[in-house]
mmCIF file of C-alpha atoms in Angstrom:
data_model
loop_
_atom_site.group_PDB
_atom_site.id
_atom_site.type_symbol
_atom_site.label_atom_id
_atom_site.label_comp_id
_atom_site.label_asym_id
_atom_site.label_seq_id
_atom_site.Cartn_x
_atom_site.Cartn_y
_atom_site.Cartn_z
ATOM 1 C CA MET A 1 187.350 138.683 114.065
ATOM 2 C CA THR A 2 187.572 142.411 113.500
ATOM 3 C CA ARG A 3 185.306 143.939 116.112
ATOM 4 C CA ALA A 4 183.680 147.365 116.473
ATOM 5 C CA LEU A 5 181.753 148.943 119.339
ATOM 6 C CA ILE A 6 178.353 150.518 118.675
ATOM 7 C CA VAL A 7 177.258 153.042 121.326
ATOM 8 C CA VAL A 8 173.488 153.464 121.042
ATOM 9 C CA ASP A 9 171.671 156.743 121.771
ATOM 10 C CA VAL A 10 173.539 158.072 124.818
ATOM 11 C CA GLN A 11 171.578 161.312 124.595
ATOM 12 C CA LYS A 12 170.206 163.782 127.130
ATOM 13 C CA ASP A 13 166.542 162.962 126.494
ATOM 14 C CA PHE A 14 167.137 159.294 127.399
ATOM 15 C CA CYS A 15 168.854 160.067 130.702
ATOM 16 C CA GLU A 16 167.562 161.450 133.980
ATOM 17 C CA GLY A 17 166.066 164.899 133.394
ATOM 18 C CA GLY A 18 165.239 164.165 129.750
ATOM 19 C CA SER A 19 161.833 163.798 128.126
ATOM 20 C CA VAL A 20 162.009 159.971 128.042
ATOM 21 C CA PRO A 21 164.379 159.206 130.921
ATOM 22 C CA VAL A 22 165.756 155.720 131.509
ATOM 23 C CA GLY A 23 166.847 154.997 135.075
ATOM 24 C CA GLY A 24 170.617 154.681 135.245
ATOM 25 C CA GLY A 25 171.109 156.387 131.892
ATOM 26 C CA ALA A 26 173.456 159.076 133.192
ATOM 27 C CA ASP A 27 175.530 156.509 135.063
ATOM 28 C CA ARG A 28 175.793 154.376 131.914
ATOM 29 C CA ALA A 29 176.841 157.483 129.955
ATOM 30 C CA ARG A 30 179.764 157.947 132.342
ATOM 31 C CA ALA A 31 180.667 154.257 132.244
ATOM 32 C CA ILE A 32 180.601 154.169 128.432
ATOM 33 C CA ALA A 33 182.779 157.291 128.238
ATOM 34 C CA GLU A 34 185.345 155.534 130.425
ATOM 35 C CA LEU A 35 185.030 152.370 128.346
ATOM 36 C CA VAL A 36 185.768 154.059 125.015
ATOM 37 C CA GLN A 37 188.689 156.028 126.437
ATOM 38 C CA GLY A 38 190.227 153.208 128.494
ATOM 39 C CA PRO A 39 192.537 150.325 127.659
ATOM 40 C CA GLN A 40 189.559 148.227 126.486
ATOM 41 C CA ARG A 41 189.352 150.564 123.465
ATOM 42 C CA ASP A 42 192.186 148.556 121.922
ATOM 43 C CA GLY A 43 189.806 145.602 121.552
ATOM 44 C CA TRP A 44 187.811 147.456 118.893
ATOM 45 C CA THR A 45 189.143 148.588 115.563
ATOM 46 C CA LYS A 46 186.353 151.180 115.409
ATOM 47 C CA VAL A 47 183.947 152.831 117.843
ATOM 48 C CA VAL A 48 180.770 154.386 116.465
ATOM 49 C CA ALA A 49 177.792 156.080 118.084
ATOM 50 C CA THR A 50 174.166 156.418 117.038
ATOM 51 C CA ARG A 51 171.848 159.342 117.692
ATOM 52 C CA ASP A 52 168.092 159.633 117.505
ATOM 53 C CA HIS A 53 167.692 162.615 115.166
ATOM 54 C CA HIS A 54 163.979 163.263 114.770
ATOM 55 C CA VAL A 55 162.398 165.873 112.527
ATOM 56 C CA ASP A 56 158.884 164.488 112.031
ATOM 57 C CA PRO A 57 158.693 160.782 112.940
ATOM 58 C CA GLY A 58 154.913 160.599 112.650
ATOM 59 C CA GLY A 59 153.176 158.307 115.144
ATOM 60 C CA HIS A 60 156.433 157.677 117.000
ATOM 61 C CA PHE A 61 155.606 160.903 118.902
ATOM 62 C CA SER A 62 152.372 160.876 120.851
ATOM 63 C CA GLY A 63 150.583 162.882 123.517
ATOM 64 C CA HIS A 64 149.304 159.519 124.775
ATOM 65 C CA PRO A 65 152.324 157.232 124.291
ATOM 66 C CA ASP A 66 152.238 153.485 124.821
ATOM 67 C CA PHE A 67 156.027 153.438 125.476
ATOM 68 C CA ARG A 68 156.416 150.555 123.050
ATOM 69 C CA GLU A 69 155.949 152.117 119.622
ATOM 70 C CA SER A 70 154.993 155.672 120.596
ATOM 71 C CA PHE A 71 156.777 158.004 123.023
ATOM 72 C CA PRO A 72 156.732 161.618 124.186
ATOM 73 C CA VAL A 73 158.577 164.061 121.934
ATOM 74 C CA HIS A 74 162.326 163.436 122.201
ATOM 75 C CA CYS A 75 165.660 163.996 120.462
ATOM 76 C CA VAL A 76 164.305 166.564 118.021
ATOM 77 C CA VAL A 77 166.946 167.948 115.678
ATOM 78 C CA GLY A 78 168.321 171.199 117.047
ATOM 79 C CA THR A 79 167.132 170.682 120.630
ATOM 80 C CA ASP A 80 169.275 170.237 123.712
ATOM 81 C CA GLY A 81 167.663 166.860 124.432
ATOM 82 C CA GLY A 82 168.999 165.431 121.200
ATOM 83 C CA GLU A 83 172.613 166.123 122.138
ATOM 84 C CA PHE A 84 174.955 163.512 123.580
ATOM 85 C CA HIS A 85 174.800 163.319 127.373
ATOM 86 C CA PRO A 86 177.433 165.612 128.942
ATOM 87 C CA ALA A 87 179.111 162.633 130.614
ATOM 88 C CA PHE A 88 179.652 161.011 127.207
ATOM 89 C CA LEU A 89 180.196 164.103 125.037
ATOM 90 C CA PRO A 90 183.842 164.679 126.106
ATOM 91 C CA ALA A 91 184.739 161.213 124.819
ATOM 92 C CA VAL A 92 183.217 162.110 121.449
ATOM 93 C CA GLU A 93 184.995 165.461 121.377
ATOM 94 C CA ALA A 94 188.287 163.778 122.290
ATOM 95 C CA GLY A 95 188.056 161.571 119.207
ATOM 96 C CA ALA A 96 187.200 158.291 120.958
ATOM 97 C CA VAL A 97 184.251 157.867 118.569
ATOM 98 C CA ASP A 98 185.204 157.313 114.942
ATOM 99 C CA GLU A 99 181.820 158.081 113.382
ATOM 100 C CA VAL A 100 178.276 159.141 114.331
ATOM 101 C CA PHE A 101 175.157 157.709 112.697
ATOM 102 C CA TYR A 102 171.896 159.680 112.695
ATOM 103 C CA LYS A 103 168.564 157.868 112.621
ATOM 104 C CA GLY A 104 164.869 158.588 112.610
ATOM 105 C CA ALA A 105 164.444 161.940 110.883
ATOM 106 C CA HIS A 106 161.052 160.849 109.530
ATOM 107 C CA SER A 107 160.510 157.467 111.214
ATOM 108 C CA ALA A 108 160.868 155.710 114.557
ATOM 109 C CA SER A 109 164.168 154.079 113.501
ATOM 110 C CA LYS A 110 165.030 152.222 116.689
ATOM 111 C CA SER A 111 167.947 150.323 115.167
ATOM 112 C CA GLY A 112 171.328 151.917 114.655
ATOM 113 C CA PHE A 113 171.401 150.036 111.350
ATOM 114 C CA GLU A 114 168.756 152.472 110.122
ATOM 115 C CA GLY A 115 171.247 155.282 110.717
ATOM 116 C CA PHE A 116 173.489 157.159 108.312
ATOM 117 C CA THR A 117 176.617 159.274 108.554
ATOM 118 C CA ALA A 118 176.290 162.979 107.815
ATOM 119 C CA ASP A 119 177.244 162.166 104.201
ATOM 120 C CA GLY A 120 174.605 159.420 103.901
ATOM 121 C CA THR A 121 176.578 156.191 104.410
ATOM 122 C CA PRO A 122 174.513 153.452 106.156
ATOM 123 C CA LEU A 123 175.972 151.846 109.272
ATOM 124 C CA ALA A 124 176.276 148.331 107.804
ATOM 125 C CA ASP A 125 178.084 149.636 104.722
ATOM 126 C CA TRP A 126 180.460 151.726 106.836
ATOM 127 C CA LEU A 127 181.334 148.753 109.036
ATOM 128 C CA HIS A 128 181.884 146.469 106.039
ATOM 129 C CA ASP A 129 184.034 149.138 104.381
ATOM 130 C CA HIS A 130 186.230 149.157 107.503
ATOM 131 C CA GLY A 131 186.621 145.374 107.551
ATOM 132 C CA VAL A 132 184.394 144.821 110.593
ATOM 133 C CA ASP A 133 182.695 141.438 110.973
ATOM 134 C CA ALA A 134 181.721 141.512 114.677
ATOM 135 C CA VAL A 135 180.113 144.162 116.873
ATOM 136 C CA ASP A 136 179.608 144.850 120.546
ATOM 137 C CA VAL A 137 176.541 146.929 121.414
ATOM 138 C CA VAL A 138 176.065 149.183 124.455
ATOM 139 C CA GLY A 139 173.827 152.132 125.325
ATOM 140 C CA ILE A 140 170.206 153.092 125.921
ATOM 141 C CA ALA A 141 167.771 151.423 126.137
ATOM 142 C CA THR A 142 168.404 147.690 126.445
ATOM 143 C CA ASP A 143 164.802 146.818 125.666
ATOM 144 C CA HIS A 144 164.383 149.169 122.711
ATOM 145 C CA CYS A 145 167.189 150.605 120.565
ATOM 146 C CA VAL A 146 169.996 148.415 121.916
ATOM 147 C CA LYS A 147 167.881 145.325 121.226
ATOM 148 C CA ALA A 148 166.899 146.509 117.738
ATOM 149 C CA THR A 149 170.505 147.359 116.868
ATOM 150 C CA ALA A 150 171.862 143.987 118.004
ATOM 151 C CA LEU A 151 169.128 142.079 116.160
ATOM 152 C CA ASP A 152 169.792 144.009 112.963
ATOM 153 C CA ALA A 153 173.525 143.390 113.361
ATOM 154 C CA VAL A 154 172.844 139.659 113.184
ATOM 155 C CA LYS A 155 170.539 140.136 110.180
ATOM 156 C CA ALA A 156 173.304 142.100 108.449
ATOM 157 C CA GLY A 157 175.728 139.214 108.941
ATOM 158 C CA PHE A 158 177.734 140.463 111.913
ATOM 159 C CA ASP A 159 178.626 138.421 114.964
ATOM 160 C CA ALA A 160 176.892 140.393 117.737
ATOM 161 C CA ARG A 161 177.381 140.756 121.467
ATOM 162 C CA VAL A 162 175.616 143.050 123.954
ATOM 163 C CA LEU A 163 177.703 144.244 126.907
ATOM 164 C CA LEU A 164 174.916 144.460 129.482
ATOM 165 C CA ASP A 165 177.052 146.211 132.097
ATOM 166 C CA TYR A 166 177.004 149.199 129.749
ATOM 167 C CA THR A 167 173.285 149.260 128.983
ATOM 168 C CA ALA A 168 170.223 150.613 130.800
ATOM 169 C CA GLY A 169 166.755 149.125 130.432
ATOM 170 C CA VAL A 170 163.383 150.827 130.764
ATOM 171 C CA ALA A 171 161.566 148.161 132.791
ATOM 172 C CA PRO A 172 162.273 144.656 134.133
ATOM 173 C CA GLY A 173 159.594 142.885 132.098
ATOM 174 C CA THR A 174 160.490 144.391 128.742
ATOM 175 C CA THR A 175 164.207 144.005 129.442
ATOM 176 C CA ASP A 176 163.798 140.308 130.291
ATOM 177 C CA ALA A 177 161.782 139.803 127.110
ATOM 178 C CA ALA A 178 164.420 141.639 125.073
ATOM 179 C CA LEU A 179 167.218 139.501 126.488
ATOM 180 C CA ALA A 180 165.297 136.336 125.639
ATOM 181 C CA GLU A 181 164.723 137.562 122.088
ATOM 182 C CA LEU A 182 168.390 138.468 121.686
ATOM 183 C CA HIS A 183 169.459 135.066 122.990
ATOM 184 C CA ARG A 184 167.156 133.284 120.531
ATOM 185 C CA ALA A 185 168.644 135.334 117.696
ATOM 186 C CA GLY A 186 172.156 134.206 118.581
ATOM 187 C CA VAL A 187 173.353 137.428 120.196
ATOM 188 C CA ASP A 188 175.955 136.830 122.906
ATOM 189 C CA LEU A 189 175.019 138.496 126.208
ATOM 190 C CA THR A 190 177.657 139.386 128.784
ATOM 191 C CA GLY A 191 177.347 141.131 132.151
ATOM 192 C CA THR A 192 174.240 142.224 134.027
ATOM 193 C CA PRO A 193 171.646 144.718 132.732
ATOM 194 C CA VAL A 194 170.925 147.890 134.672
ATOM 195 C CA VAL A 195 167.180 148.289 135.237
ATOM 196 C CA LEU A 196 166.169 150.898 137.799
ATOM 197 C CA ALA A 197 162.441 151.128 136.986
#
Protein backbone atom coordinates (compact mmCIF):
# COMPACT_ATOMS: atom_id res chain seq x y z
CA MET A 1 0.00 0.00 0.00
CA THR A 2 1.02 3.59 -0.61
CA ARG A 3 0.43 5.35 2.68
CA ALA A 4 0.08 9.02 3.64
CA LEU A 5 -0.11 10.72 7.03
CA ILE A 6 -2.92 13.17 7.76
CA VAL A 7 -2.19 15.59 10.62
CA VAL A 8 -5.51 16.99 11.84
CA ASP A 9 -5.93 20.53 13.22
CA VAL A 10 -2.76 21.00 15.29
CA GLN A 11 -3.68 24.64 15.85
CA LYS A 12 -3.25 27.09 18.71
CA ASP A 13 -6.96 27.30 19.57
CA PHE A 14 -7.11 23.53 20.17
CA CYS A 15 -4.13 23.48 22.54
CA GLU A 16 -3.65 24.79 26.06
CA GLY A 17 -4.23 28.54 26.10
CA GLY A 18 -6.54 28.44 23.07
CA SER A 19 -10.27 29.14 22.92
CA VAL A 20 -11.21 25.42 22.78
CA PRO A 21 -8.24 23.77 24.49
CA VAL A 22 -7.76 20.01 24.50
CA GLY A 23 -5.66 18.65 27.35
CA GLY A 24 -2.35 17.36 26.03
CA GLY A 25 -2.71 19.24 22.75
CA ALA A 26 0.60 21.08 23.02
CA ASP A 27 2.43 17.89 23.93
CA ARG A 28 0.88 16.11 20.93
CA ALA A 29 1.93 19.04 18.72
CA ARG A 30 5.54 18.48 19.76
CA ALA A 31 5.28 14.71 19.32
CA ILE A 32 3.76 15.06 15.84
CA ALA A 33 6.48 17.52 14.81
CA GLU A 34 9.08 14.94 15.81
CA LEU A 35 7.14 12.20 14.03
CA VAL A 36 7.00 14.00 10.67
CA GLN A 37 10.67 14.99 10.83
CA GLY A 38 12.02 11.66 12.12
CA PRO A 39 12.95 8.39 10.45
CA GLN A 40 9.29 7.27 10.54
CA ARG A 41 8.61 9.89 7.84
CA ASP A 42 9.98 7.40 5.31
CA GLY A 43 6.92 5.21 5.91
CA TRP A 44 4.66 7.79 4.25
CA THR A 45 4.90 8.90 0.66
CA LYS A 46 3.09 12.12 1.61
CA VAL A 47 2.34 14.06 4.79
CA VAL A 48 -0.55 16.51 4.77
CA ALA A 49 -2.10 18.72 7.43
CA THR A 50 -5.61 20.09 7.89
CA ARG A 51 -6.60 23.42 9.40
CA ASP A 52 -9.90 24.68 10.70
CA HIS A 53 -10.31 27.90 8.70
CA HIS A 54 -13.56 29.51 9.79
CA VAL A 55 -15.08 32.67 8.35
CA ASP A 56 -18.76 32.29 9.27
CA PRO A 57 -19.61 28.68 10.19
CA GLY A 58 -23.11 29.50 11.41
CA GLY A 59 -24.34 27.47 14.39
CA HIS A 60 -20.94 25.83 14.81
CA PHE A 61 -20.05 28.94 16.88
CA SER A 62 -22.18 29.53 19.95
CA GLY A 63 -22.20 31.63 23.10
CA HIS A 64 -23.79 28.59 24.76
CA PRO A 65 -21.94 25.67 23.13
CA ASP A 66 -22.85 22.04 23.66
CA PHE A 67 -19.27 20.95 22.77
CA ARG A 68 -20.64 18.34 20.39
CA GLU A 69 -21.92 20.33 17.42
CA SER A 70 -21.41 23.89 18.69
CA PHE A 71 -18.27 25.41 20.22
CA PRO A 72 -16.87 28.77 21.30
CA VAL A 73 -15.41 30.89 18.50
CA HIS A 74 -12.17 29.30 17.28
CA CYS A 75 -9.73 29.17 14.37
CA VAL A 76 -11.13 32.25 12.65
CA VAL A 77 -9.30 33.16 9.46
CA GLY A 78 -6.67 35.78 10.17
CA THR A 79 -6.51 35.20 13.93
CA ASP A 80 -3.57 33.90 15.93
CA GLY A 81 -5.66 30.99 17.23
CA GLY A 82 -6.10 29.62 13.73
CA GLU A 83 -2.36 29.26 13.18
CA PHE A 84 -0.47 26.00 13.59
CA HIS A 85 0.77 25.44 17.13
CA PRO A 86 4.33 26.80 17.54
CA ALA A 87 5.61 23.33 18.42
CA PHE A 88 4.35 22.00 15.08
CA LEU A 89 4.87 25.07 12.87
CA PRO A 90 8.66 24.57 12.42
CA ALA A 91 8.00 21.15 10.89
CA VAL A 92 5.64 22.77 8.38
CA GLU A 93 8.11 25.54 7.61
CA ALA A 94 10.89 22.98 7.16
CA GLY A 95 8.91 21.26 4.42
CA ALA A 96 7.91 18.13 6.37
CA VAL A 97 4.28 18.74 5.33
CA ASP A 98 3.60 18.35 1.62
CA GLU A 99 0.24 20.12 1.52
CA VAL A 100 -2.24 21.95 3.78
CA PHE A 101 -6.01 21.54 3.50
CA TYR A 102 -8.35 24.27 4.78
CA LYS A 103 -11.82 23.39 6.02
CA GLY A 104 -14.89 25.03 7.46
CA ALA A 105 -14.99 28.54 6.04
CA HIS A 106 -18.80 28.51 6.13
CA SER A 107 -19.58 25.21 7.89
CA ALA A 108 -18.49 23.07 10.83
CA SER A 109 -16.42 20.78 8.56
CA LYS A 110 -14.97 18.43 11.16
CA SER A 111 -13.50 16.02 8.62
CA GLY A 112 -10.26 16.75 6.82
CA PHE A 113 -11.97 15.28 3.75
CA GLU A 114 -14.09 18.43 3.66
CA GLY A 115 -10.89 20.42 3.22
CA PHE A 116 -9.29 21.91 0.13
CA THR A 117 -5.85 23.12 -0.88
CA ALA A 118 -5.39 26.84 -1.44
CA ASP A 119 -6.14 26.21 -5.13
CA GLY A 120 -9.34 24.28 -4.37
CA THR A 121 -8.31 20.61 -4.67
CA PRO A 122 -10.23 18.32 -2.25
CA LEU A 123 -8.21 16.07 0.04
CA ALA A 124 -9.47 12.77 -1.42
CA ASP A 125 -8.68 13.90 -4.97
CA TRP A 126 -5.20 15.07 -3.96
CA LEU A 127 -4.42 11.75 -2.28
CA HIS A 128 -5.70 9.74 -5.25
CA ASP A 129 -3.69 11.94 -7.62
CA HIS A 130 -0.56 11.06 -5.61
CA GLY A 131 -1.25 7.32 -5.71
CA VAL A 132 -2.22 7.03 -2.04
CA ASP A 133 -4.52 4.17 -1.02
CA ALA A 134 -3.96 4.09 2.77
CA VAL A 135 -3.81 6.81 5.42
CA ASP A 136 -2.68 7.20 8.99
CA VAL A 137 -4.49 9.89 10.99
CA VAL A 138 -3.13 11.85 13.97
CA GLY A 139 -3.97 15.16 15.65
CA ILE A 140 -6.67 16.95 17.62
CA ALA A 141 -9.21 15.94 18.77
CA THR A 142 -9.57 12.16 18.81
CA ASP A 143 -13.28 12.33 19.51
CA HIS A 144 -14.12 15.01 16.96
CA CYS A 145 -12.05 15.91 13.88
CA VAL A 146 -9.67 12.94 14.02
CA LYS A 147 -12.65 10.59 14.22
CA ALA A 148 -14.51 12.35 11.40
CA THR A 149 -11.42 12.34 9.18
CA ALA A 150 -10.72 8.63 9.70
CA LEU A 151 -14.36 7.69 9.08
CA ASP A 152 -14.45 9.72 5.87
CA ALA A 153 -11.17 8.13 4.77
CA VAL A 154 -12.88 4.74 4.88
CA LYS A 155 -15.91 6.11 3.03
CA ALA A 156 -13.58 7.48 0.35
CA GLY A 157 -12.05 4.03 -0.15
CA PHE A 158 -8.81 4.40 1.79
CA ASP A 159 -7.44 1.88 4.25
CA ALA A 160 -7.38 3.92 7.48
CA ARG A 161 -5.44 3.74 10.72
CA VAL A 162 -5.42 6.13 13.70
CA LEU A 163 -2.13 6.42 15.59
CA LEU A 164 -3.56 7.07 19.05
CA ASP A 165 -0.20 7.92 20.62
CA TYR A 166 -0.30 11.06 18.47
CA THR A 167 -3.86 12.15 19.23
CA ALA A 168 -5.50 14.04 22.10
CA GLY A 169 -9.12 13.53 23.13
CA VAL A 170 -11.50 15.99 24.75
CA ALA A 171 -13.08 13.68 27.33
CA PRO A 172 -12.92 9.99 28.30
CA GLY A 173 -16.55 9.19 27.48
CA THR A 174 -16.60 10.77 24.04
CA THR A 175 -13.16 9.37 23.22
CA ASP A 176 -14.23 5.83 24.17
CA ALA A 177 -17.35 6.21 22.03
CA ALA A 178 -15.28 7.51 19.12
CA LEU A 179 -12.87 4.59 19.33
CA ALA A 180 -15.76 2.13 19.31
CA GLU A 181 -17.27 3.84 16.26
CA LEU A 182 -13.93 3.82 14.45
CA HIS A 183 -13.44 0.14 15.24
CA ARG A 184 -16.90 -0.72 13.88
CA ALA A 185 -16.08 1.17 10.69
CA GLY A 186 -12.96 -0.90 10.12
CA VAL A 187 -10.40 1.71 11.14
CA ASP A 188 -7.24 0.18 12.61
CA LEU A 189 -6.36 1.66 16.01
CA THR A 190 -2.81 1.57 17.34
CA GLY A 191 -1.33 2.96 20.56
CA THR A 192 -3.06 4.60 23.50
CA PRO A 193 -5.15 7.80 23.33
CA VAL A 194 -4.18 10.82 25.39
CA VAL A 195 -7.16 12.10 27.38
CA LEU A 196 -6.36 14.59 30.13
CA ALA A 197 -9.90 15.85 30.84
